[in-house]
mmCIF file of C-alpha atoms and ligand atoms in Angstrom:
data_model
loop_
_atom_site.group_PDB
_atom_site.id
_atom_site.type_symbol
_atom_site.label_atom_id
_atom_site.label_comp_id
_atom_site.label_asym_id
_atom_site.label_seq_id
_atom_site.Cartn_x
_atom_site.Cartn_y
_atom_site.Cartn_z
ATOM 1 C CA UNK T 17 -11.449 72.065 -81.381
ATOM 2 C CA UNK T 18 -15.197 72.228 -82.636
ATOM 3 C CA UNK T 19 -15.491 70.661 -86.245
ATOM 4 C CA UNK T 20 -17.348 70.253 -88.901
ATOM 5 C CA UNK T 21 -18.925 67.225 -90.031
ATOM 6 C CA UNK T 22 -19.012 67.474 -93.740
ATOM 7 C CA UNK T 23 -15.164 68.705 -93.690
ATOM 8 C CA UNK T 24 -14.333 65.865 -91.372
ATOM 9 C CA UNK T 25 -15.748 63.236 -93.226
ATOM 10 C CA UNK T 26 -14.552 64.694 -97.204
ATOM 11 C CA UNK T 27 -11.378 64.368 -95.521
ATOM 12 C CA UNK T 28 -11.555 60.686 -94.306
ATOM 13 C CA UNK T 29 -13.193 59.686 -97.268
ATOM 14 C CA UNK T 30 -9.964 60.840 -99.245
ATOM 15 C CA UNK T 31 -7.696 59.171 -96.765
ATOM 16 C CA UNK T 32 -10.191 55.944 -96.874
ATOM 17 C CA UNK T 33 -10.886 55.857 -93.022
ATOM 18 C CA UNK T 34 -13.862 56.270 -91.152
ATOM 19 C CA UNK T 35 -14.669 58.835 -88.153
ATOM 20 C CA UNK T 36 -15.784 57.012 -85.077
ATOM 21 C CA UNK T 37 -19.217 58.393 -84.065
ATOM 22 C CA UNK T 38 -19.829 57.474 -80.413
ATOM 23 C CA UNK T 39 -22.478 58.064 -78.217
ATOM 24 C CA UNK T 40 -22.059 59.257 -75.282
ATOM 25 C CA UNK T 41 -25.171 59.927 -73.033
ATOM 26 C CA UNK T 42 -22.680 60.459 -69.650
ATOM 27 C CA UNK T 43 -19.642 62.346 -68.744
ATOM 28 C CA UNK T 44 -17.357 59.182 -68.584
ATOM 29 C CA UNK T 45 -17.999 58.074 -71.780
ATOM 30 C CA UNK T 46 -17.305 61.841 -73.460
ATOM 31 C CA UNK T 47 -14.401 61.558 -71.233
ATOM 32 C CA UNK T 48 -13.134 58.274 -72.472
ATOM 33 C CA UNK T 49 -13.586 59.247 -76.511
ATOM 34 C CA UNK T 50 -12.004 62.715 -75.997
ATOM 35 C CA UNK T 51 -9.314 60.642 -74.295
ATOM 36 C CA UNK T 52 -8.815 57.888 -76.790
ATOM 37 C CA UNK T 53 -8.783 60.555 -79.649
ATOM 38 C CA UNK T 54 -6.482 62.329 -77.878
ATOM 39 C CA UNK T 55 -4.096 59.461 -78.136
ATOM 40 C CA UNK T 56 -4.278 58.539 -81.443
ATOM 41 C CA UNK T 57 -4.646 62.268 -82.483
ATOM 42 C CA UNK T 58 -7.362 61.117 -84.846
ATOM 43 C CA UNK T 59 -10.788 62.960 -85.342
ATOM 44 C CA UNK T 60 -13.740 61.790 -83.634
ATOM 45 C CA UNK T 61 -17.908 62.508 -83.315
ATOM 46 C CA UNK T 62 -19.674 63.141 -80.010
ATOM 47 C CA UNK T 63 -22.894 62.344 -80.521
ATOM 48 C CA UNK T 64 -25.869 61.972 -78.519
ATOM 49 C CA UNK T 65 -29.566 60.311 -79.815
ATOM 50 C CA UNK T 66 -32.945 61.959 -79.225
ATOM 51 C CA UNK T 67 -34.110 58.447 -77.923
ATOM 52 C CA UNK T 68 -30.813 58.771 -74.421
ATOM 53 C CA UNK T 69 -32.874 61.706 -73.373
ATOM 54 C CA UNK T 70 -34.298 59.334 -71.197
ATOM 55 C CA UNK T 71 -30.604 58.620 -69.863
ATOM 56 C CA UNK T 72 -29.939 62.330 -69.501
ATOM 57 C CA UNK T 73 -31.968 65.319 -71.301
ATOM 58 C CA UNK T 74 -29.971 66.966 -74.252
ATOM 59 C CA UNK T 75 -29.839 70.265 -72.110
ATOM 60 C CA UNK T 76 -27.644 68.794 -69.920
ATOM 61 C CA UNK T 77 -25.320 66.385 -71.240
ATOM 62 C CA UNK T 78 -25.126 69.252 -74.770
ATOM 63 C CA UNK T 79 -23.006 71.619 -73.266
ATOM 64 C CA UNK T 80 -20.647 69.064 -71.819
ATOM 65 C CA UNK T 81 -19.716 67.758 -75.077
ATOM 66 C CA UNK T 82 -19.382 71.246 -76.178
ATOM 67 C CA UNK T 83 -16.912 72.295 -73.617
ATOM 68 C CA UNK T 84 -15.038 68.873 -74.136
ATOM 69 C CA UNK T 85 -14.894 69.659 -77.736
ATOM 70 C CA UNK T 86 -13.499 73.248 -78.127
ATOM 71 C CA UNK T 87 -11.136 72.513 -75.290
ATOM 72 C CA UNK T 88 -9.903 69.063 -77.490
ATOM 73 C CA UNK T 89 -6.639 68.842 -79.311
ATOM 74 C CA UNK T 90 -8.305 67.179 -82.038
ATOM 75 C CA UNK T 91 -10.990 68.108 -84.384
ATOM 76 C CA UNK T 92 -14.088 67.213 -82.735
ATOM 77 C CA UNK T 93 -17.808 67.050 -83.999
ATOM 78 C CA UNK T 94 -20.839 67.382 -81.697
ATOM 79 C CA UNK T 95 -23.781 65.801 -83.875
ATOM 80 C CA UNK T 96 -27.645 64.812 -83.265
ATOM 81 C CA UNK T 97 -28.087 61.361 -83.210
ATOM 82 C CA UNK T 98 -31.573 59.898 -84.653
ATOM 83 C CA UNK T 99 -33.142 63.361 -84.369
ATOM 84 C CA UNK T 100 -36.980 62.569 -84.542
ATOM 85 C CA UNK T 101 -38.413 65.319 -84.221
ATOM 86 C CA UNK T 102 -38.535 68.719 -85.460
ATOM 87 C CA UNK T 103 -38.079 69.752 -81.935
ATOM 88 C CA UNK T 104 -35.211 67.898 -81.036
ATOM 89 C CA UNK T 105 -33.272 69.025 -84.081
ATOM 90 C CA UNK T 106 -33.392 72.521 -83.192
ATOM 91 C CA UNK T 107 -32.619 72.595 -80.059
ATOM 92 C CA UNK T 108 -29.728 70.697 -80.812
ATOM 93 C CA UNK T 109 -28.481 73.385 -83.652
ATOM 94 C CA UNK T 110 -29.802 76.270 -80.497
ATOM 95 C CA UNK T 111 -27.150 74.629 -78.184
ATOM 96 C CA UNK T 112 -24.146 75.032 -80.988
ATOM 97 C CA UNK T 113 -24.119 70.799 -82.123
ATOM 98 C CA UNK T 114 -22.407 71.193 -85.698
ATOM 99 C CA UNK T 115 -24.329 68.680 -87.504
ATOM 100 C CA UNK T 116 -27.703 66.797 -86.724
ATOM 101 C CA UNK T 117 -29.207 63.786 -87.668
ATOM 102 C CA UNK T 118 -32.686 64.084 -89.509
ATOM 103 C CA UNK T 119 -34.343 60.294 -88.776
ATOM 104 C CA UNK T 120 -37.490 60.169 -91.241
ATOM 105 C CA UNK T 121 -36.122 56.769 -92.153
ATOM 106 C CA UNK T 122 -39.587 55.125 -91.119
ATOM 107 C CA UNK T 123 -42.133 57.328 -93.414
ATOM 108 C CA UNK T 124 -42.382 56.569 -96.937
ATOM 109 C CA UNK T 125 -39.772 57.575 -99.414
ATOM 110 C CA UNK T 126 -41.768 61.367 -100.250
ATOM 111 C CA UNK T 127 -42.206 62.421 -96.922
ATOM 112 C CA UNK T 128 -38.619 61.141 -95.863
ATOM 113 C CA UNK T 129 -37.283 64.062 -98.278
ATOM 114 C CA UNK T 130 -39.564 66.405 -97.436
ATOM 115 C CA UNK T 131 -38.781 66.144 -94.067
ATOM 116 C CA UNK T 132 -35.217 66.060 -94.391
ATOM 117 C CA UNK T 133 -34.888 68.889 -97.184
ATOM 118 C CA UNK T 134 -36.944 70.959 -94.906
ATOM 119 C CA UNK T 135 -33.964 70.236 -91.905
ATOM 120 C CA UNK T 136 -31.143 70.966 -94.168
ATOM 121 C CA UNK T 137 -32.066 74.184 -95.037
ATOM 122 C CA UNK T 138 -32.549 75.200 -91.950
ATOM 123 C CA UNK T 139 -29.179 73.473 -90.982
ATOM 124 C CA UNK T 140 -27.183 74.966 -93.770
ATOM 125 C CA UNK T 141 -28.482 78.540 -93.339
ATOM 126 C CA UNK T 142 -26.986 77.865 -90.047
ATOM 127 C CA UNK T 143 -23.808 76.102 -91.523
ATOM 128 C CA UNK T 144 -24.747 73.385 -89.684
ATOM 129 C CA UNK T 145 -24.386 69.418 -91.206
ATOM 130 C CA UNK T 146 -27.201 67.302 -91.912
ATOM 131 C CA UNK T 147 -27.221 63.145 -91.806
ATOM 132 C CA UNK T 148 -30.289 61.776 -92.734
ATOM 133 C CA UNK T 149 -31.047 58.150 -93.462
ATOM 134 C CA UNK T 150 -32.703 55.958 -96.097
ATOM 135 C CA UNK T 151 -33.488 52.116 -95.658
ATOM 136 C CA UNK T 152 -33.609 51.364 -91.719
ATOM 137 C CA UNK T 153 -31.468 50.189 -89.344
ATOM 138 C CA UNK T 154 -33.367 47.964 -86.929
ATOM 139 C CA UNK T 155 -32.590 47.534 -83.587
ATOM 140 C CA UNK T 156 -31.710 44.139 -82.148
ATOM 141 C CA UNK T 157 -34.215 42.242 -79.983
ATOM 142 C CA UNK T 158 -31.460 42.684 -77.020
ATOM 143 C CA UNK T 159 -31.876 45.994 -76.934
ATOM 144 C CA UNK T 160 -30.302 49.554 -78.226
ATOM 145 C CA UNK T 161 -31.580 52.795 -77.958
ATOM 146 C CA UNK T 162 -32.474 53.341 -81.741
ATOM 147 C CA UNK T 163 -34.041 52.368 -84.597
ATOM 148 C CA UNK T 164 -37.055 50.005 -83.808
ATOM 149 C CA UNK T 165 -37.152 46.297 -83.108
ATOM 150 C CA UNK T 166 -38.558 44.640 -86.868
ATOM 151 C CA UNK T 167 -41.933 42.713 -87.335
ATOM 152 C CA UNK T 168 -41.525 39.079 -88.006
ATOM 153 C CA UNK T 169 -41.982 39.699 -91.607
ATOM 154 C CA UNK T 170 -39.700 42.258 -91.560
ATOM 155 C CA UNK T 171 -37.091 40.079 -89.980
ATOM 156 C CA UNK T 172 -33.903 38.622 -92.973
ATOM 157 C CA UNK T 173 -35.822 41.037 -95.945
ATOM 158 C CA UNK T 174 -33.202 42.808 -97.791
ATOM 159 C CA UNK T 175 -35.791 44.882 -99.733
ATOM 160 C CA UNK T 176 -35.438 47.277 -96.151
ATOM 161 C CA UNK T 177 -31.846 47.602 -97.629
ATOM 162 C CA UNK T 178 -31.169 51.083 -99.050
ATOM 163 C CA UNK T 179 -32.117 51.211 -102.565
ATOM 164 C CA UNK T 180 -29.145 52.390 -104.964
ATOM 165 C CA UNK T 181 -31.385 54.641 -107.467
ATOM 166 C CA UNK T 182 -33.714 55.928 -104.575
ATOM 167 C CA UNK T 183 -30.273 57.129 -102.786
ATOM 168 C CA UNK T 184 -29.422 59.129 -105.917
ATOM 169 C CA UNK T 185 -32.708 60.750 -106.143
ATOM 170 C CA UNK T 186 -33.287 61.509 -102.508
ATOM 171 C CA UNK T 187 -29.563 63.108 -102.073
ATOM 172 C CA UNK T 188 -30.222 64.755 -105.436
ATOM 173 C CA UNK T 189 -33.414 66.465 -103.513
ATOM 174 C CA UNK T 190 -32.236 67.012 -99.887
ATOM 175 C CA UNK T 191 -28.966 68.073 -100.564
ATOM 176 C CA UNK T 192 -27.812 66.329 -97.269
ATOM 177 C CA UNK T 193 -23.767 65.987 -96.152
ATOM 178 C CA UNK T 194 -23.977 62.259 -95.552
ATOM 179 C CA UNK T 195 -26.530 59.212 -95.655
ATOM 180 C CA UNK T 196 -27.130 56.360 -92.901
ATOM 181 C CA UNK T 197 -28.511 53.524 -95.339
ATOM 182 C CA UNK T 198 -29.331 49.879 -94.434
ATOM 183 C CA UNK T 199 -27.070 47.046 -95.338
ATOM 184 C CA UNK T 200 -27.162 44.225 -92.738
ATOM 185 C CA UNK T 201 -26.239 46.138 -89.622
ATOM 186 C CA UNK T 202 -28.537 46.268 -86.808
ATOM 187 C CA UNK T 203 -28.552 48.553 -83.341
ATOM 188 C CA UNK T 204 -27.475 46.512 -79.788
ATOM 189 C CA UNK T 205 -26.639 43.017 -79.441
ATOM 190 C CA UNK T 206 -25.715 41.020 -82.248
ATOM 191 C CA UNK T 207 -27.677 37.474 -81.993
ATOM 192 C CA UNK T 208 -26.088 36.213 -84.733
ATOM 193 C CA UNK T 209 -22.779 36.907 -86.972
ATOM 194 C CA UNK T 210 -23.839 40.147 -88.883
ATOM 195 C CA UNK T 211 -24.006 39.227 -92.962
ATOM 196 C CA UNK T 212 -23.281 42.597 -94.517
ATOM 197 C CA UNK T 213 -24.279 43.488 -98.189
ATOM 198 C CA UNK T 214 -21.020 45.330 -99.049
ATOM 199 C CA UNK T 215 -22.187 45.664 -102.689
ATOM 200 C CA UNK T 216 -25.272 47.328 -101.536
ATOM 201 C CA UNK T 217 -22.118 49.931 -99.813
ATOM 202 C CA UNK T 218 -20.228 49.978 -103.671
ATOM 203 C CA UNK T 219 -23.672 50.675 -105.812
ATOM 204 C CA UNK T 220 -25.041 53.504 -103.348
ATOM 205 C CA UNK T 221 -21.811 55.297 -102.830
ATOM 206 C CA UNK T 222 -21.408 54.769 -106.583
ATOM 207 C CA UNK T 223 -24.945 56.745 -106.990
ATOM 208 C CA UNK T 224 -24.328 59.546 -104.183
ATOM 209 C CA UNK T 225 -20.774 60.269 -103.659
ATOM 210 C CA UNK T 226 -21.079 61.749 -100.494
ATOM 211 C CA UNK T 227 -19.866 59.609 -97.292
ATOM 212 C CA UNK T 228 -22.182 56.590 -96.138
ATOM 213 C CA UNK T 229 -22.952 56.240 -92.455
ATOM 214 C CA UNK T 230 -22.592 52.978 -90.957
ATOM 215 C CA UNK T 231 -25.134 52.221 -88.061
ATOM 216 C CA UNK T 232 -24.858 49.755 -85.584
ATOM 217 C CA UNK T 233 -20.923 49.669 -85.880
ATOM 218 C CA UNK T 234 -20.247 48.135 -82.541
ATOM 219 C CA UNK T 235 -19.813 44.391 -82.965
ATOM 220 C CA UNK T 236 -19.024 43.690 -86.410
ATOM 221 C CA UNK T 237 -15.690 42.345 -87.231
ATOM 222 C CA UNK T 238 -12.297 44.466 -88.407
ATOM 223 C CA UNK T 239 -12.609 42.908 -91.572
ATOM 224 C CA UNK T 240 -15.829 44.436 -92.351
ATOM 225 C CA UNK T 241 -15.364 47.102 -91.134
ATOM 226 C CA UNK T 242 -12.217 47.716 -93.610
ATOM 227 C CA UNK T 243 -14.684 46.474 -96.547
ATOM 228 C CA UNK T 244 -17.072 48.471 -95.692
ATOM 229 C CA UNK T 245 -14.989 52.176 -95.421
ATOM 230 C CA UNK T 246 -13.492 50.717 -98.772
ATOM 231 C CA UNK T 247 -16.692 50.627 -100.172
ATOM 232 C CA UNK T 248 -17.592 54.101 -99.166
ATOM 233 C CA UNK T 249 -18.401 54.493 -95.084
ATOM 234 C CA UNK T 250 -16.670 57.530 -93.717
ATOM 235 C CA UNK T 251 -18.662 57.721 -90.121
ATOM 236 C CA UNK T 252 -19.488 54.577 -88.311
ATOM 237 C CA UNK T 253 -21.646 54.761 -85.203
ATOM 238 C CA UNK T 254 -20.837 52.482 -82.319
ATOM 239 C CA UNK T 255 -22.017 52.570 -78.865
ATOM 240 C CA UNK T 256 -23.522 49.069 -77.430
ATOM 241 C CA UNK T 257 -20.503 47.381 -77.317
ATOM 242 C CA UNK T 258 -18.700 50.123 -75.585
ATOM 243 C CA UNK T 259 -21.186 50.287 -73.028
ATOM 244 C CA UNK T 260 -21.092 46.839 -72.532
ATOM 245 C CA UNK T 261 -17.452 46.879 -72.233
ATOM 246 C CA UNK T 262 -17.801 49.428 -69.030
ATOM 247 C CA UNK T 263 -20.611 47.366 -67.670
ATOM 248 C CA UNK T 264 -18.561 43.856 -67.861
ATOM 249 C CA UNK T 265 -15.688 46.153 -66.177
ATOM 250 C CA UNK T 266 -17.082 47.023 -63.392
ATOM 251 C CA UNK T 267 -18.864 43.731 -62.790
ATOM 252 C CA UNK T 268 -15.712 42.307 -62.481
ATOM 253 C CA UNK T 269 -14.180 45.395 -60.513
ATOM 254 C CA UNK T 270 -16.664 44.593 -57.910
ATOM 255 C CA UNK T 271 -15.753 40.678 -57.479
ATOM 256 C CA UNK T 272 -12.136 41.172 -57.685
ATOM 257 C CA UNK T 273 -12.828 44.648 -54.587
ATOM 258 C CA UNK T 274 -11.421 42.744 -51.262
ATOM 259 C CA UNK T 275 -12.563 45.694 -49.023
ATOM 260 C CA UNK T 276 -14.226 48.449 -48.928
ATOM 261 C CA UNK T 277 -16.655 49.252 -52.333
ATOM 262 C CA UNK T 278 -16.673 53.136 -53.788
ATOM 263 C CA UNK T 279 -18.130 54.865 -56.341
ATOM 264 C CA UNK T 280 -15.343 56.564 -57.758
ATOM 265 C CA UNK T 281 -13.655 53.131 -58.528
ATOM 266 C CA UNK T 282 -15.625 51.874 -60.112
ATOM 267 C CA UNK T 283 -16.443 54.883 -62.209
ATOM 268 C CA UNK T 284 -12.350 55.109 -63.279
ATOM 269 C CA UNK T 285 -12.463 51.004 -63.993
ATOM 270 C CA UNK T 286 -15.229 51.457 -66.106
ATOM 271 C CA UNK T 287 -14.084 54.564 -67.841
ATOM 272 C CA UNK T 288 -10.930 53.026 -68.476
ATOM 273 C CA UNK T 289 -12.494 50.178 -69.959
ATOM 274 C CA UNK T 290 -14.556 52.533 -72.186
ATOM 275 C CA UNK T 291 -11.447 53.806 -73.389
ATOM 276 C CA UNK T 292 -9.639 50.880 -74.428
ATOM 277 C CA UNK T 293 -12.729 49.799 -76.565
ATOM 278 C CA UNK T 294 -12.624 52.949 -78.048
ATOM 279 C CA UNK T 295 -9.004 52.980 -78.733
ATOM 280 C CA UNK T 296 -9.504 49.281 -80.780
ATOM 281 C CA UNK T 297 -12.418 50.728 -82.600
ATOM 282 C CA UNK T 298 -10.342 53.550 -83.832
ATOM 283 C CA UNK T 299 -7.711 52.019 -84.847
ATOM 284 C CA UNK T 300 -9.538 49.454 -86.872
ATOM 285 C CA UNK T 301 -11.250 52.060 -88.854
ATOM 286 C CA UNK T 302 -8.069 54.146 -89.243
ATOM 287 C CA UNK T 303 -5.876 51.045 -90.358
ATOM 288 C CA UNK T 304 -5.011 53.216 -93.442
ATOM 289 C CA UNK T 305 -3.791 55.844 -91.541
ATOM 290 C CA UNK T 306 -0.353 56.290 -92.189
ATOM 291 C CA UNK T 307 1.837 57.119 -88.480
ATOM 292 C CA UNK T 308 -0.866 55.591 -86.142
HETATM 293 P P1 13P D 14 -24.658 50.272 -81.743
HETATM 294 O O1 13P D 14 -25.201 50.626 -80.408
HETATM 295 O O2 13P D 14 -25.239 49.000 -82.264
HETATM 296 O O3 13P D 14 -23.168 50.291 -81.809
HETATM 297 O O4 13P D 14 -25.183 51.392 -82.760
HETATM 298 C C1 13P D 14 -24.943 52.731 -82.497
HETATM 299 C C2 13P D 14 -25.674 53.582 -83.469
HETATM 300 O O5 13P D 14 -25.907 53.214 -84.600
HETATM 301 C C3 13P D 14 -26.116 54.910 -83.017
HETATM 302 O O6 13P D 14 -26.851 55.585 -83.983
#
């Protein structure tokens, strides 16, 4: 069934697990998290980013997590992802998504709340969730589809890391559901180990109370991950590694093929494949799910 985002993530907060938010900018992947969700009855967020219109335009691939999602067994939230512009946004809350993604994350601290407060009330008058994010995630030189690649100087400087007092103040003002903040994770490829700043997790949840968004999930370890949704994360974005997972699949579908090569194979290897990386990531943010 359609869900809510704020309800779904109050409620993992109180049982100290974190949603899976996974992006999904083609059929097989909504397939494969409906799927995996499915299985492990457990919650999950559809989302799809303003920058995988390029992949397939919001109009089309929209509706299709829709369907999936009222048809689901589970709760299931269709959200935004790194909604850019004003544009974007609403057609995303025209279409039915439940919650949207408000990414001002690159304008100075004023005009990041102005922009977002001027979303969420829009939004809620809708009763539609906002995320919005402050600090930013960069995106890894390998590649992802959001966030931006950082300057050399930019590169190893914590002071991009969300700033505890500034994440009072700007939840204080927005009013947002949730907030994406910075704390060592980065979009795509990981070149190197990821060094999170849990403590940066402890003092901002500490501030804001409301659930923490962790972007760039895919690649970091179950460990962190478990320190982190300690800490405060409740929704955890992951998509690269996924998508590398289906790509890797079907690679190796294709050497292992002995005759004849065809589409739909490889689309059910690589689906499958999906799948089963979903099904790990769940469970390792849902290790303190009782019955899993
Ligand atoms: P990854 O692609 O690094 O998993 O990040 C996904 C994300 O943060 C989407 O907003």
């Amino acid at each position: 069934m359609l869900a809510d985002l704020k309800e779904v993530l109050v409620k993992a907060r109180s049982e100290k697990i974190a949603i899976a938010a996974f992006n999904v900018p083609n059929l097989e992947m909504v397939r494969a998290a409906i799927s995996a969700a499915e299985q492990l009855n457990l919650p999950v967020i559809l989302q799809h980013a303003e920058g995988h219109d390029s992949l397939i335009p919001l109009e089309e691939i929209g509706p299709i997590m829709l369907q999936y999602a009222k048809q689901s067994k589970v709760p299931v939230v269709v959200h935004l992802d790194h909604g850019k512009s004003f544009a974007a946004i609403v057609r995303a809350m025209k279409l039915g998504f439940t919650s949207v993604m408000i990414d001002a994350s690159d304008l100075p601290f004023e005009e990041n709340i102005a922009r977002t407060k001027e979303i969420v009330k829009i939004a809620h008058s809708l009763g539609v969730s906002v995320e919005a994010e402050l600090g930013h995630v960069f995106t890894s030189s390998l590649g992802g589809g959001e966030g931006r690649v950082p300057d050399d100087n930019e590169i190893g400087n914590i002071d991009i890391y969300t700033d505890p007092a500034q994440a009072k103040q700007f939840v204080a003002a927005t009013g947002v559901d949730c907030l994406a903040i910075a704390f060592g994770t980065v979009h795509g490829i990981y070149l190197n180990e990821p060094k999170l700043d849990l403590n940066r997790v402890e003092e901002v949840y500490k501030e804001v109370g409301i659930p923490l968004v962790m972007h760039g999930g895919s690649g970091v370890s179950a460990a962190d991950y478990q320190r982190a949704i300690d800490k405060g994360i409740a929704k955890i974005n992951y998509y690269t590694y996924a998508n590398k997972a289906g790509g890797a699949k079907t690679k190796d579908f294709l050497t292992e093929a002995s005759q004849e090569y065809f589409l739909e194979d490889c689309v059910i290897a690589a689906t499958e494949a999906v799948k089963a990386d979903y099904l790990d990531a769940m469970q390792a943010f849902s290790r303190n799910k009782k019955n899993l």
